mmCIF file of C-alpha atoms and ligand atoms in Angstrom:
data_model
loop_
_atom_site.group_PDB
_atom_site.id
_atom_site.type_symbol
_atom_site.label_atom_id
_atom_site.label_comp_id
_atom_site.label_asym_id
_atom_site.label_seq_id
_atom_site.Cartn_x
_atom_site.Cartn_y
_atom_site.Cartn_z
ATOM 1 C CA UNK A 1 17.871 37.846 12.120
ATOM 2 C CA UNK A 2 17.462 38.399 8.071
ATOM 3 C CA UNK A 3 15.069 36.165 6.571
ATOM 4 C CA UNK A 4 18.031 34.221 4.430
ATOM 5 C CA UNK A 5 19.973 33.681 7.701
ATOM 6 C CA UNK A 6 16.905 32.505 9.884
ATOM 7 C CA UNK A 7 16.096 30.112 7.017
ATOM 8 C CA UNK A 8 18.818 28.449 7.049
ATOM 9 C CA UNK A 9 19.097 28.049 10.884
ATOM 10 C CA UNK A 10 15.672 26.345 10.234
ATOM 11 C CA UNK A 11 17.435 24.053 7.587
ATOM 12 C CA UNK A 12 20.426 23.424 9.723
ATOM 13 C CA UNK A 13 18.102 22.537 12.447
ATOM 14 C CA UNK A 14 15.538 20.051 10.806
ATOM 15 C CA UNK A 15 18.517 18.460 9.325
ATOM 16 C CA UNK A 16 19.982 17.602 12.543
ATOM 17 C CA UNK A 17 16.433 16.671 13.697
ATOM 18 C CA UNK A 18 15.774 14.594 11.233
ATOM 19 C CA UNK A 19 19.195 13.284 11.144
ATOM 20 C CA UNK A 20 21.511 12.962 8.050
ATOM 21 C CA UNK A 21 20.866 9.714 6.583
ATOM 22 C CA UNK A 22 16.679 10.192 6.612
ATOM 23 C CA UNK A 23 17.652 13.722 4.697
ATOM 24 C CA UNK A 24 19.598 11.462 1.996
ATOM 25 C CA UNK A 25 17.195 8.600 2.106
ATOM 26 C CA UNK A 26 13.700 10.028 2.120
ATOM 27 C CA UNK A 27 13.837 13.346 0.433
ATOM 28 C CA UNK A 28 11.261 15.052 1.853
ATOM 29 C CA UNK A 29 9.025 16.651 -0.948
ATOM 30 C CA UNK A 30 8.337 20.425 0.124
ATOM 31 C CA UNK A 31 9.077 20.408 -3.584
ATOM 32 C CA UNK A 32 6.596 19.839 -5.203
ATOM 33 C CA UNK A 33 8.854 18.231 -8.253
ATOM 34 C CA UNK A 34 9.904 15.388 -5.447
ATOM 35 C CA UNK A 35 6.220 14.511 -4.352
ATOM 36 C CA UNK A 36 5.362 11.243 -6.240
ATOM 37 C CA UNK A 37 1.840 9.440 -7.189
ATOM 38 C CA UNK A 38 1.515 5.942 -6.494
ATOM 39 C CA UNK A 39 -0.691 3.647 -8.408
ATOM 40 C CA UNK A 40 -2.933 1.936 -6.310
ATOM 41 C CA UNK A 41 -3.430 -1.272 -7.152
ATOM 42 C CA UNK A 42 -2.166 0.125 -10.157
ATOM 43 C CA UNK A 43 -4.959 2.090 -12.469
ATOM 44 C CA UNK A 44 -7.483 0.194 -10.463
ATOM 45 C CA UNK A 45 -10.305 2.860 -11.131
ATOM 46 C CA UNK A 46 -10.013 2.172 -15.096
ATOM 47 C CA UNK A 47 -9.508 -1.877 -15.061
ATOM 48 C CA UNK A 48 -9.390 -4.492 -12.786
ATOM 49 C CA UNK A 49 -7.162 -3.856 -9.597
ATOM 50 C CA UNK A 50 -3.710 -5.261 -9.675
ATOM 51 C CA UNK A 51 -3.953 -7.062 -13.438
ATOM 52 C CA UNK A 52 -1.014 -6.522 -15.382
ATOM 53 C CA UNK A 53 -3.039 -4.531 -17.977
ATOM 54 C CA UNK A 54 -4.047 -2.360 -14.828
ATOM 55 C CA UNK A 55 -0.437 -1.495 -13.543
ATOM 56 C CA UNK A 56 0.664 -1.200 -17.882
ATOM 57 C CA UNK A 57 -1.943 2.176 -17.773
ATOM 58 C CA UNK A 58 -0.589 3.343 -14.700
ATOM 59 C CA UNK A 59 2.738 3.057 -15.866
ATOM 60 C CA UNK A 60 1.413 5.487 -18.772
ATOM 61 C CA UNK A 61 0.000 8.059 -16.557
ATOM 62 C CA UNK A 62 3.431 9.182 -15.223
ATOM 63 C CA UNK A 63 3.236 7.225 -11.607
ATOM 64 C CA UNK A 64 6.526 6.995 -9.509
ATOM 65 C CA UNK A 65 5.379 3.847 -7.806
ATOM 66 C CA UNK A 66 3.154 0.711 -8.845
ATOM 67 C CA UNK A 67 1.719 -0.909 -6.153
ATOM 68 C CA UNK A 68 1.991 -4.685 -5.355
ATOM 69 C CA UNK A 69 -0.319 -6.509 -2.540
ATOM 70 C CA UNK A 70 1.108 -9.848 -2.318
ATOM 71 C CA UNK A 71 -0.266 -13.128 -0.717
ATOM 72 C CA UNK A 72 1.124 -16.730 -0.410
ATOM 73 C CA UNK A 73 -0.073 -19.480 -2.093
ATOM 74 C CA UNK A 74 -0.099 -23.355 -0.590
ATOM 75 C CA UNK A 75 3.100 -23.675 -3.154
ATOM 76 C CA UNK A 76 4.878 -20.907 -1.240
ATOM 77 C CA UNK A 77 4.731 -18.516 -4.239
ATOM 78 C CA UNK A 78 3.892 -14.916 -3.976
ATOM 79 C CA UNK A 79 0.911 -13.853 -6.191
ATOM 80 C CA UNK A 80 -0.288 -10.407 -6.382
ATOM 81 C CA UNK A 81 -3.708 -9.889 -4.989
ATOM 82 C CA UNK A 82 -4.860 -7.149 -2.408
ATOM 83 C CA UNK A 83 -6.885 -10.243 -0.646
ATOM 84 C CA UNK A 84 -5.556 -13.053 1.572
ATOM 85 C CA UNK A 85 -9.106 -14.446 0.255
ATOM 86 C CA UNK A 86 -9.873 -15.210 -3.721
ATOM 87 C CA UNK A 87 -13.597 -14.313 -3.657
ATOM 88 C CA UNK A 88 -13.993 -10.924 -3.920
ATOM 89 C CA UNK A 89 -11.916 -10.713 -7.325
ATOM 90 C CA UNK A 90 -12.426 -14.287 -8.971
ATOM 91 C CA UNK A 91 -14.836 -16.962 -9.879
ATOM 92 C CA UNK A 92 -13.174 -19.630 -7.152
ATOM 93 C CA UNK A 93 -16.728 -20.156 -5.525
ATOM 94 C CA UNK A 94 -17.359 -21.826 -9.229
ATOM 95 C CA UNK A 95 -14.177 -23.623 -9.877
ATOM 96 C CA UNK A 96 -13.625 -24.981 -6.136
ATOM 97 C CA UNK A 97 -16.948 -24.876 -4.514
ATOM 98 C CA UNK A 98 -16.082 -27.439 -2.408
ATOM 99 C CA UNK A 99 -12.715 -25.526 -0.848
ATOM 100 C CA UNK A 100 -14.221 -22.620 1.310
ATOM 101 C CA UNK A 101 -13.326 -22.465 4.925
ATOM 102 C CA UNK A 102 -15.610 -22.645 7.663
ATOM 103 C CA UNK A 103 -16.127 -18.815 7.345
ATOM 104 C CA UNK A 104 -17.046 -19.200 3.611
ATOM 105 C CA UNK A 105 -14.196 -17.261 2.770
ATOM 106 C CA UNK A 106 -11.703 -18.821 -0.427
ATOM 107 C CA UNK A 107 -8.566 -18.389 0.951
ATOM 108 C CA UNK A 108 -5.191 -17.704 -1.252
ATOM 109 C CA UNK A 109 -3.068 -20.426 0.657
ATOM 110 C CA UNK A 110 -5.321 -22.854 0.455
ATOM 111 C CA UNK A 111 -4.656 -23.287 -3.248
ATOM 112 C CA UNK A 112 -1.508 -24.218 -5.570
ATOM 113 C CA UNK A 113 -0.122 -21.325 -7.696
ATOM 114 C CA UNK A 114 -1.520 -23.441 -11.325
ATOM 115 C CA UNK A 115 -4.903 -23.531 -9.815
ATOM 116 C CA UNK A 116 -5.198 -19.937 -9.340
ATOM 117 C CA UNK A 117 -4.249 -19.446 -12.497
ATOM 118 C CA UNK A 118 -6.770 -20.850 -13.933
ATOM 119 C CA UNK A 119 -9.447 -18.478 -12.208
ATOM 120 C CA UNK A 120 -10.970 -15.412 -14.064
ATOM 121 C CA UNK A 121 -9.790 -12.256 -12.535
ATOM 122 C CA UNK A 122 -12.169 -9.897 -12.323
ATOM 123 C CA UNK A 123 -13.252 -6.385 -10.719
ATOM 124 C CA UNK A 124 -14.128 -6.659 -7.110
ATOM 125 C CA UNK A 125 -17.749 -7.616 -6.057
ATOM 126 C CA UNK A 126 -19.623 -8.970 -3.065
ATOM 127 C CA UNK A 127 -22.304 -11.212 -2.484
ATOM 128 C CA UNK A 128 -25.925 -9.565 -2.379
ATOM 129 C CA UNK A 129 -28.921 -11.694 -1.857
ATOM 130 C CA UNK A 130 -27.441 -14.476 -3.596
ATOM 131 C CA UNK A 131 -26.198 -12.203 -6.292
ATOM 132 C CA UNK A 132 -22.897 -10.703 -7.363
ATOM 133 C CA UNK A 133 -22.786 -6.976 -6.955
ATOM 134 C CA UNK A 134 -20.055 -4.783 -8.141
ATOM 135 C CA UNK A 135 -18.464 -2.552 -5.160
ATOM 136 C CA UNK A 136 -17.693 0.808 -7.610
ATOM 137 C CA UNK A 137 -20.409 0.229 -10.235
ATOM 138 C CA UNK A 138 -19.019 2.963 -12.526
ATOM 139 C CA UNK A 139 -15.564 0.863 -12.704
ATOM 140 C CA UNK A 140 -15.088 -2.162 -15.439
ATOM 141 C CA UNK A 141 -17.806 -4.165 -15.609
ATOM 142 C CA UNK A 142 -17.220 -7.965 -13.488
ATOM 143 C CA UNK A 143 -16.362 -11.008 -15.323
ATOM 144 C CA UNK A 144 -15.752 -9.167 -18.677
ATOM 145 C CA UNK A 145 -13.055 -10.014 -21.239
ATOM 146 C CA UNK A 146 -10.234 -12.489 -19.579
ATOM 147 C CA UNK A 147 -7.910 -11.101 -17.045
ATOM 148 C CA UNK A 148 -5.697 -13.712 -14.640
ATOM 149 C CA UNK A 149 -3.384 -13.111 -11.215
ATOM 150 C CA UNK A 150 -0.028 -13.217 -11.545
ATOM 151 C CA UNK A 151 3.127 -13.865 -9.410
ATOM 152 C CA UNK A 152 5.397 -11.090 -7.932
ATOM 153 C CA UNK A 153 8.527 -12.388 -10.164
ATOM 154 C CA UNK A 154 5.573 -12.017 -12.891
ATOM 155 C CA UNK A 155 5.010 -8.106 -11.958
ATOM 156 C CA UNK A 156 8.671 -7.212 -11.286
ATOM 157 C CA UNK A 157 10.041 -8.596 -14.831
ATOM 158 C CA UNK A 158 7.032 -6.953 -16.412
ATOM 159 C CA UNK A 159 7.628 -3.285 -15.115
ATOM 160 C CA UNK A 160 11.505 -3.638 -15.444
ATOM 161 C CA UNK A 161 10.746 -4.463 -18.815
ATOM 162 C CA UNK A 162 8.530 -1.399 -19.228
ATOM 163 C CA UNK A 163 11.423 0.714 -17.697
ATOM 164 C CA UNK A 164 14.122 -0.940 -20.605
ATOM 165 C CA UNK A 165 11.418 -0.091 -23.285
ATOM 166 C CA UNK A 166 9.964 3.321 -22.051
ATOM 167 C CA UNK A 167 13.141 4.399 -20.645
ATOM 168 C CA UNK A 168 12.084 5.295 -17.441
ATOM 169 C CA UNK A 169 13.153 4.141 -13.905
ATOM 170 C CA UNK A 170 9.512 3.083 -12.079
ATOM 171 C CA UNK A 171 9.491 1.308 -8.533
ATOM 172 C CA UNK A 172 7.566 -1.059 -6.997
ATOM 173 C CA UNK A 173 6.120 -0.375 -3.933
ATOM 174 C CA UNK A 174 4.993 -4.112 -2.008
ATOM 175 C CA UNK A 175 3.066 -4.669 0.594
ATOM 176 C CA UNK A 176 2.893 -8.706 2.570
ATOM 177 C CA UNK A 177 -0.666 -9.112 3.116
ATOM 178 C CA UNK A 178 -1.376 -9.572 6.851
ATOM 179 C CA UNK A 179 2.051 -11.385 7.698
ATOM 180 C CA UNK A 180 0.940 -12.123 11.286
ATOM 181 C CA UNK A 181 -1.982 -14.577 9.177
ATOM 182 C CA UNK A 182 0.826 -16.466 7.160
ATOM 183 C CA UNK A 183 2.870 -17.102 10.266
ATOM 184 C CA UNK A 184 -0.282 -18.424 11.687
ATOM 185 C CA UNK A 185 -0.127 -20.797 8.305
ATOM 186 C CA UNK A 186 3.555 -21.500 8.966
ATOM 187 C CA UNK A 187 4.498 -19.292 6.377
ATOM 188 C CA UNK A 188 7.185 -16.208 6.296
ATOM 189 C CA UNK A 189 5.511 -13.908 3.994
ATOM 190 C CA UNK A 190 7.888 -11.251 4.479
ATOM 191 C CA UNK A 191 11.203 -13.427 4.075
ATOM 192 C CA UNK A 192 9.821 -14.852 0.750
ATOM 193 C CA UNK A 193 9.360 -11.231 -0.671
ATOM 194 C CA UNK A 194 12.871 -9.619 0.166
ATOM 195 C CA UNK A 195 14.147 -12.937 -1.415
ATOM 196 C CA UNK A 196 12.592 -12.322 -4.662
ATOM 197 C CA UNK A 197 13.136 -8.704 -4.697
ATOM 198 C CA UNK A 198 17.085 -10.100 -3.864
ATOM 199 C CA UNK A 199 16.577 -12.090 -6.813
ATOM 200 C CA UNK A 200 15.482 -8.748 -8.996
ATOM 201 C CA UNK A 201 18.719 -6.692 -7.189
ATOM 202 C CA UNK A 202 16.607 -4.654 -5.622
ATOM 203 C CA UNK A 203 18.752 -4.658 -2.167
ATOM 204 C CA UNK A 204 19.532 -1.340 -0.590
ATOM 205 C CA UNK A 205 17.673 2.374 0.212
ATOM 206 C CA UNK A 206 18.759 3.455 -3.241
ATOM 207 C CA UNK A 207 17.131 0.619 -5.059
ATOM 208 C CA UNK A 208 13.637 1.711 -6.638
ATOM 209 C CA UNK A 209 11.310 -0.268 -3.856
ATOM 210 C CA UNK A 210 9.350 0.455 -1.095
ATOM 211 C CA UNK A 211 8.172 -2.073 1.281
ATOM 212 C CA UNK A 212 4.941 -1.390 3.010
ATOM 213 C CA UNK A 213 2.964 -3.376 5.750
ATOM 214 C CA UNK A 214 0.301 -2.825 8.582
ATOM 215 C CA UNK A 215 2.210 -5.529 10.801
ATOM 216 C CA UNK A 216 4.314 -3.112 12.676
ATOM 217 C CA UNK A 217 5.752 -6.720 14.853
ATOM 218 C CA UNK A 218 6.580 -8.043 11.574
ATOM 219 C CA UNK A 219 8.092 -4.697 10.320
ATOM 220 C CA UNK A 220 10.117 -4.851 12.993
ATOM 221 C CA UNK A 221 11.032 -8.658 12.569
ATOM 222 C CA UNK A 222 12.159 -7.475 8.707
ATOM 223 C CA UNK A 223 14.556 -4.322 9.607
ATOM 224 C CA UNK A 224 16.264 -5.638 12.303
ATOM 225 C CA UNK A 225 16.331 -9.552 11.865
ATOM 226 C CA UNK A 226 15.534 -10.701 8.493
ATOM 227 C CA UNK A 227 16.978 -7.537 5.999
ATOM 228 C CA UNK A 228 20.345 -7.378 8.161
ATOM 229 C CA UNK A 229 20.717 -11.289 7.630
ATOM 230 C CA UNK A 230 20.081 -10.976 4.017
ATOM 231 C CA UNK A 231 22.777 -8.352 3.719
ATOM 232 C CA UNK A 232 19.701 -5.743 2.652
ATOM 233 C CA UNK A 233 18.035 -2.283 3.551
ATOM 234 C CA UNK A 234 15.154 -1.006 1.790
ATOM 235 C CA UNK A 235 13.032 1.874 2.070
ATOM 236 C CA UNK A 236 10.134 0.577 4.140
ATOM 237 C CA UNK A 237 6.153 2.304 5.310
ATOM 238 C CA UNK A 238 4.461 1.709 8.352
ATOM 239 C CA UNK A 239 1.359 1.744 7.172
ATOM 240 C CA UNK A 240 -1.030 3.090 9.919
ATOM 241 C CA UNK A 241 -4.769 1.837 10.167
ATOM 242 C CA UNK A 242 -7.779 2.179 13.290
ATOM 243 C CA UNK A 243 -7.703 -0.629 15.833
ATOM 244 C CA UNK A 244 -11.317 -1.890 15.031
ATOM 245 C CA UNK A 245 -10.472 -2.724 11.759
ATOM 246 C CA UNK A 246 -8.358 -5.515 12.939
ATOM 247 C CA UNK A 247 -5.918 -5.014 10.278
ATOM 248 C CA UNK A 248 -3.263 -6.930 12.615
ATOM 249 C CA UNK A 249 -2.992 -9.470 15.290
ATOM 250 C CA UNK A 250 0.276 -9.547 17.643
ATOM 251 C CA UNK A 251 0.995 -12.810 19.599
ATOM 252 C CA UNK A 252 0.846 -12.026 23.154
ATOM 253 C CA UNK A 253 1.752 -14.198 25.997
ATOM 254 C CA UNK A 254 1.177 -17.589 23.482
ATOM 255 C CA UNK A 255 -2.297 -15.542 22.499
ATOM 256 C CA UNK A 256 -2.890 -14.478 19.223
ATOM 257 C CA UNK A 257 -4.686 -10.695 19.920
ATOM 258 C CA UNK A 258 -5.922 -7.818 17.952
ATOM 259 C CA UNK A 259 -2.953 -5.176 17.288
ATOM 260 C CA UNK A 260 -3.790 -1.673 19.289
ATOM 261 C CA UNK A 261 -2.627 0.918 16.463
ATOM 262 C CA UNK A 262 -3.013 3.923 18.708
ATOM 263 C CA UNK A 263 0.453 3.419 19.839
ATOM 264 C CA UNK A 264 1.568 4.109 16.406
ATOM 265 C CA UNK A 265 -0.936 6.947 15.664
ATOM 266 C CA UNK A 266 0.665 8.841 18.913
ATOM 267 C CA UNK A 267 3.525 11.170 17.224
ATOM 268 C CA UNK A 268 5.342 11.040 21.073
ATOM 269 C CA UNK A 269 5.801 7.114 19.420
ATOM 270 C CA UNK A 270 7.114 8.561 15.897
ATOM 271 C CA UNK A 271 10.653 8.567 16.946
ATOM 272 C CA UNK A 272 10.783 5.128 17.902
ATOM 273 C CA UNK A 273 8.823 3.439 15.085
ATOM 274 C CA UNK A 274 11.521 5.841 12.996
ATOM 275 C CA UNK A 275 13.944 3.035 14.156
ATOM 276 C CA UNK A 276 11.884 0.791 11.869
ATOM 277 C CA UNK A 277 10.457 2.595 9.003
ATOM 278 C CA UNK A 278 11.643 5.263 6.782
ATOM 279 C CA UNK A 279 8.326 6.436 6.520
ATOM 280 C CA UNK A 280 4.487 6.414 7.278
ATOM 281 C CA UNK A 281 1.113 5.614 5.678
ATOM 282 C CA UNK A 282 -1.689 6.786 7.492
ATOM 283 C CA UNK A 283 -5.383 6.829 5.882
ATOM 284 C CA UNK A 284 -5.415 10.631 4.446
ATOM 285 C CA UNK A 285 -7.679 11.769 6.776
ATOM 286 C CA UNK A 286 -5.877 11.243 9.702
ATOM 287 C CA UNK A 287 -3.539 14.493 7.950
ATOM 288 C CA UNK A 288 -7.151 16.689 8.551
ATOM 289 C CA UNK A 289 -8.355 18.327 11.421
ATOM 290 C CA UNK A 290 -11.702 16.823 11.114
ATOM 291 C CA UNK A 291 -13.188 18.794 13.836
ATOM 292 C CA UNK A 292 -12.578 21.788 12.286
ATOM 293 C CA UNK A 293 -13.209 20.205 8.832
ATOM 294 C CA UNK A 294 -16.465 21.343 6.579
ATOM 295 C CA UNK A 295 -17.610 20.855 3.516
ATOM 296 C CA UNK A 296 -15.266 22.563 0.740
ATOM 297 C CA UNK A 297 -12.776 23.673 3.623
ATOM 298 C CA UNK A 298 -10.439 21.028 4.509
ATOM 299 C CA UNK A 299 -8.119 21.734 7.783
ATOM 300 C CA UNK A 300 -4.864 19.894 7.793
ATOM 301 C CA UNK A 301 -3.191 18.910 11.240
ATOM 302 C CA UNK A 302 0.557 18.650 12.191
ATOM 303 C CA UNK A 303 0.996 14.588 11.251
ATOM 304 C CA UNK A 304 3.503 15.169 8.413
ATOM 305 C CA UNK A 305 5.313 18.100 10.188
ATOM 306 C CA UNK A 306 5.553 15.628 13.447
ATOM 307 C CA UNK A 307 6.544 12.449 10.791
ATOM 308 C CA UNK A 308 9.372 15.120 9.338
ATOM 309 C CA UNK A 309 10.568 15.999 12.475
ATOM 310 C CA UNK A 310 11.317 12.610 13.197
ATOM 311 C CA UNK A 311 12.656 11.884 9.193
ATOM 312 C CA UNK A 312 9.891 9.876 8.299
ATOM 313 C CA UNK A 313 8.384 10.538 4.804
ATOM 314 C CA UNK A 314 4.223 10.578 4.465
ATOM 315 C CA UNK A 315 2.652 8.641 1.876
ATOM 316 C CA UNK A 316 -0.741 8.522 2.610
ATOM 317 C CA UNK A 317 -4.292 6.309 1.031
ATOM 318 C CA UNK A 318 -6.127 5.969 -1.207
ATOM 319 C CA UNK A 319 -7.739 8.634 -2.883
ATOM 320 C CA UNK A 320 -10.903 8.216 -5.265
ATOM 321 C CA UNK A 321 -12.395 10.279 -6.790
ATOM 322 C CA UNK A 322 -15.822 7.934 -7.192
ATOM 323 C CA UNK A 323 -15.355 7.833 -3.686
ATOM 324 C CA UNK A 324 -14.825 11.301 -1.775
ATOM 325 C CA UNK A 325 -15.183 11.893 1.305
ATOM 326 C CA UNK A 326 -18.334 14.022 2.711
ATOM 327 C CA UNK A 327 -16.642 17.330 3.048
ATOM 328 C CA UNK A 328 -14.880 17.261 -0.606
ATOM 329 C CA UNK A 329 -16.270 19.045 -3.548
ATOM 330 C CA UNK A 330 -13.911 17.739 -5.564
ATOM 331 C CA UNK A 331 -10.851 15.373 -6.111
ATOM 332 C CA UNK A 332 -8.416 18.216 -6.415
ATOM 333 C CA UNK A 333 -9.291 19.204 -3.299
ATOM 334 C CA UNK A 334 -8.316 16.193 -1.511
ATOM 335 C CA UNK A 335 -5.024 16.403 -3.949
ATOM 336 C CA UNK A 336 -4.388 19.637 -2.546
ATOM 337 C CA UNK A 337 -5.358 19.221 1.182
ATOM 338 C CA UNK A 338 -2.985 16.028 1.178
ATOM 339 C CA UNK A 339 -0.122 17.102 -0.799
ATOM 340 C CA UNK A 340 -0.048 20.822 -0.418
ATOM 341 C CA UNK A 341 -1.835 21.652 2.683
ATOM 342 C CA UNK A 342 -0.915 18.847 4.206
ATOM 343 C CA UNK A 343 2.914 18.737 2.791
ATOM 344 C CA UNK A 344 2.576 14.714 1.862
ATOM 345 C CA UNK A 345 5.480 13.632 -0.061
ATOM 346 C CA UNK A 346 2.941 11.460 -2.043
ATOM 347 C CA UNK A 347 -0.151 9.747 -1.891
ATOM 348 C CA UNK A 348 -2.173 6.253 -3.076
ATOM 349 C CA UNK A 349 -4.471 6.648 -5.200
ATOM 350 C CA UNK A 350 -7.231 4.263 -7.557
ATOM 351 C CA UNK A 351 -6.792 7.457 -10.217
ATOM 352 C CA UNK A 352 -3.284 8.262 -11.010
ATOM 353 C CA UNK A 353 -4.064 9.889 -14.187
ATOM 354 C CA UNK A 354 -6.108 12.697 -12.011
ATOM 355 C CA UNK A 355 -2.963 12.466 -9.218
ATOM 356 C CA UNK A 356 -0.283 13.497 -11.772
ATOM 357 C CA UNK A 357 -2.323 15.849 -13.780
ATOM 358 C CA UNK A 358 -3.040 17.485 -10.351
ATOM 359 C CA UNK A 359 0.892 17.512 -9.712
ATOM 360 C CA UNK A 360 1.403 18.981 -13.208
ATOM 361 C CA UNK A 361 -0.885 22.065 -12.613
ATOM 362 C CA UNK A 362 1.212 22.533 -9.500
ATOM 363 C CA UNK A 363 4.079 22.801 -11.663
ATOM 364 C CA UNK A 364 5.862 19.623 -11.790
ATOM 365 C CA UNK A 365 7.507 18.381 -14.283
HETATM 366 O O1 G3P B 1 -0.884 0.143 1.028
HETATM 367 C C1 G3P B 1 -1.510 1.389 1.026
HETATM 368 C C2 G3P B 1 -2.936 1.096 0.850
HETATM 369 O O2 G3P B 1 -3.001 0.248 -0.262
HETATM 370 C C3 G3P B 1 -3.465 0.430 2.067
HETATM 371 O O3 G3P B 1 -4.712 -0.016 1.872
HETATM 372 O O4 G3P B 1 -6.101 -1.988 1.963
HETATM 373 O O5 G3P B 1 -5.664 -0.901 -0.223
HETATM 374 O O6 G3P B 1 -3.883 -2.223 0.904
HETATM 375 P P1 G3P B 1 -5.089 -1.351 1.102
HETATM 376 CA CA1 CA B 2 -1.854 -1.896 -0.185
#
């Protein structure tokens, strides 16, 4: 068979694997000119995670995506915060000492939208012996100049209005912080965000918004209960996590138990969670081989081929580059491993300056 003809068998057949709608919907970036940078957090290396100012210099360095973690207040609004807690990113332990739980923790639906707004937003830190220590201490220094959290209707309005004056067409890419948590609270996370992003139009695979979650009961609750009732279907990631993080909890049998992700991890599975999410976001090194993996020489495993076969896209997280893993000499490296080696259509990352100069060297446009 000539090398034209048995290429295009090969086409003919992935597109019937993958089916004809996941071909039109997910666009599956062996291009290089399709793979896209998302801004995690937005430029959440540079200033404070998920401040407006943060996702404004993302916007500037060429992102496809800004990212949006979003929690429920006690007011049932959505504010964007990567937290279903307040203390890791605000001064709440000063303002409302007296409203911890009895884990310590300052949590985000405890409190009325107009009181959070009146906390300082800050760069994340943790308690140390009393003291507040920053978690990347070459990142914006805590508790300097005035920064404050916003609502999701705050974010949307703010980056459509960046695409009217920049001309450009950016999306949003939302995650519901730990819906199985806000259920617990009496609370639909999930139906409150497709309502606002209703509100905003954005309705349908072609609108520019991708909605992510680590609940895979939940995701399941959204595409086949709550988007078909409110006439919508977005683009929506499965975001894949390790059990013992205990990411999720699934009620079982009137018991509220950890959620056992090595279902989802199993590509025999991929097909059916396919049903449910147009694509998958695993951590990026479960794309590696890490058996075979050494220092400067990254091996890449068959995840994204096995998540294409079954017309899933592959947006994997985070990378940082004050944070590389062992065997990484450098960030371009991981770019490379992840979106080359790997074939990602896109990644997360905390520097999305680096992630679209890396793209540009590759030769996108
Ligand atoms: O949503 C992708 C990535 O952001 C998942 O990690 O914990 O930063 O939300 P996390
Ligand atoms: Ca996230």
């Amino acid at each position: 068979m000539s090398l034209i003809k048995s290429a295009l068998t090969a086409a003919v057949l992935a597109a019937t694997v993958m089916g004809s709608s996941a071909m039109v919907n997910n666009a599956y970036a062996g291009n290089v000119q399709d793979k896209i940078i998302v801004a995690h957090r937005g430029a959440s290396a540079y200033l404070p995670e998920h401040t407006l100012e943060s996702k404004a210099l993302a916007y500037n360095m060429g992102v496809s995506y800004v990212e949006q973690d979003l929690a429920m207040t006690k007011d049932n609004r959505l504010v964007v915060v990567h937290d279903h807690y307040l203390d890791r990113v605000t001064d709440v332990a000063d303002k409302f000492p007296k409203r911890a739980r009895k884990d310590g923790r300052f949590y985000v639906i405890d409190f009325t939208l107009d009181e959070i707004r009146t906390l300082n937003f800050t760069e994340g830190f943790e308690i140390e012996n009393g003291k507040r220590v920053q978690g990347y201490k070459d990142r914006f220094p805590i508790f300097k100049s005035t920064f404050r959290i916003h609502t999701l209707e705050e974010e949307i309005e703010f980056v459509q209005g960046l695409n009217k004056t920049m001309g450009k067409d950016i999306g949003l890419y939302v995650e519901t912080k730990a819906p199985w948590f806000h259920k617990q609270e009496g609370k639909d996370i999930s139906k409150a965000t497709l309502e606002v992003l209703k509100k905003y139009g954005y309705t349908s695979k072609d609108s520019n918004v991708i909605f992510q979650t680590f609940d895979y009961p939940d995701l399941k609750y959204v595409k086949t209960e709550l988007m078909p009732k409110m006439g919508m279907d977005l683009k929506t990631v499965m975001l894949l996590g390790y059990t013992d993080w205990k990411e999720t909890y699934e009620l079982k049998n009137g018991k509220w138990e950890v959620f056992d992700f090595n279902y989802l991890l199993d590509p025999k599975n991929f097909k059916e969670v396919s049903k449910y999410a147009t694509g998958l976001g695993p951590t990026y090194e479960m794309l590696f081989d890490l058996k075979k993996t050494s220092k400067g020489k990254i091996v890449v495993n068959d995840f994204v081929k096995n998540a294409h076969a079954n017309g899933m896209v592959v947006h994997p997280y985070t990378v940082r580059a004050d944070k590389l893993p062992e065997y990484c000499t450098d960030v371009d490296q991981l770019f490379k491993a992840i979106l080359i080696d790997a074939d990602a259509d896109g990644v997360f990352t905390d520097f999305p300056d680096l992630g679209t100069a890396f793209l540009q060297k590759q030769g996108k446009k």
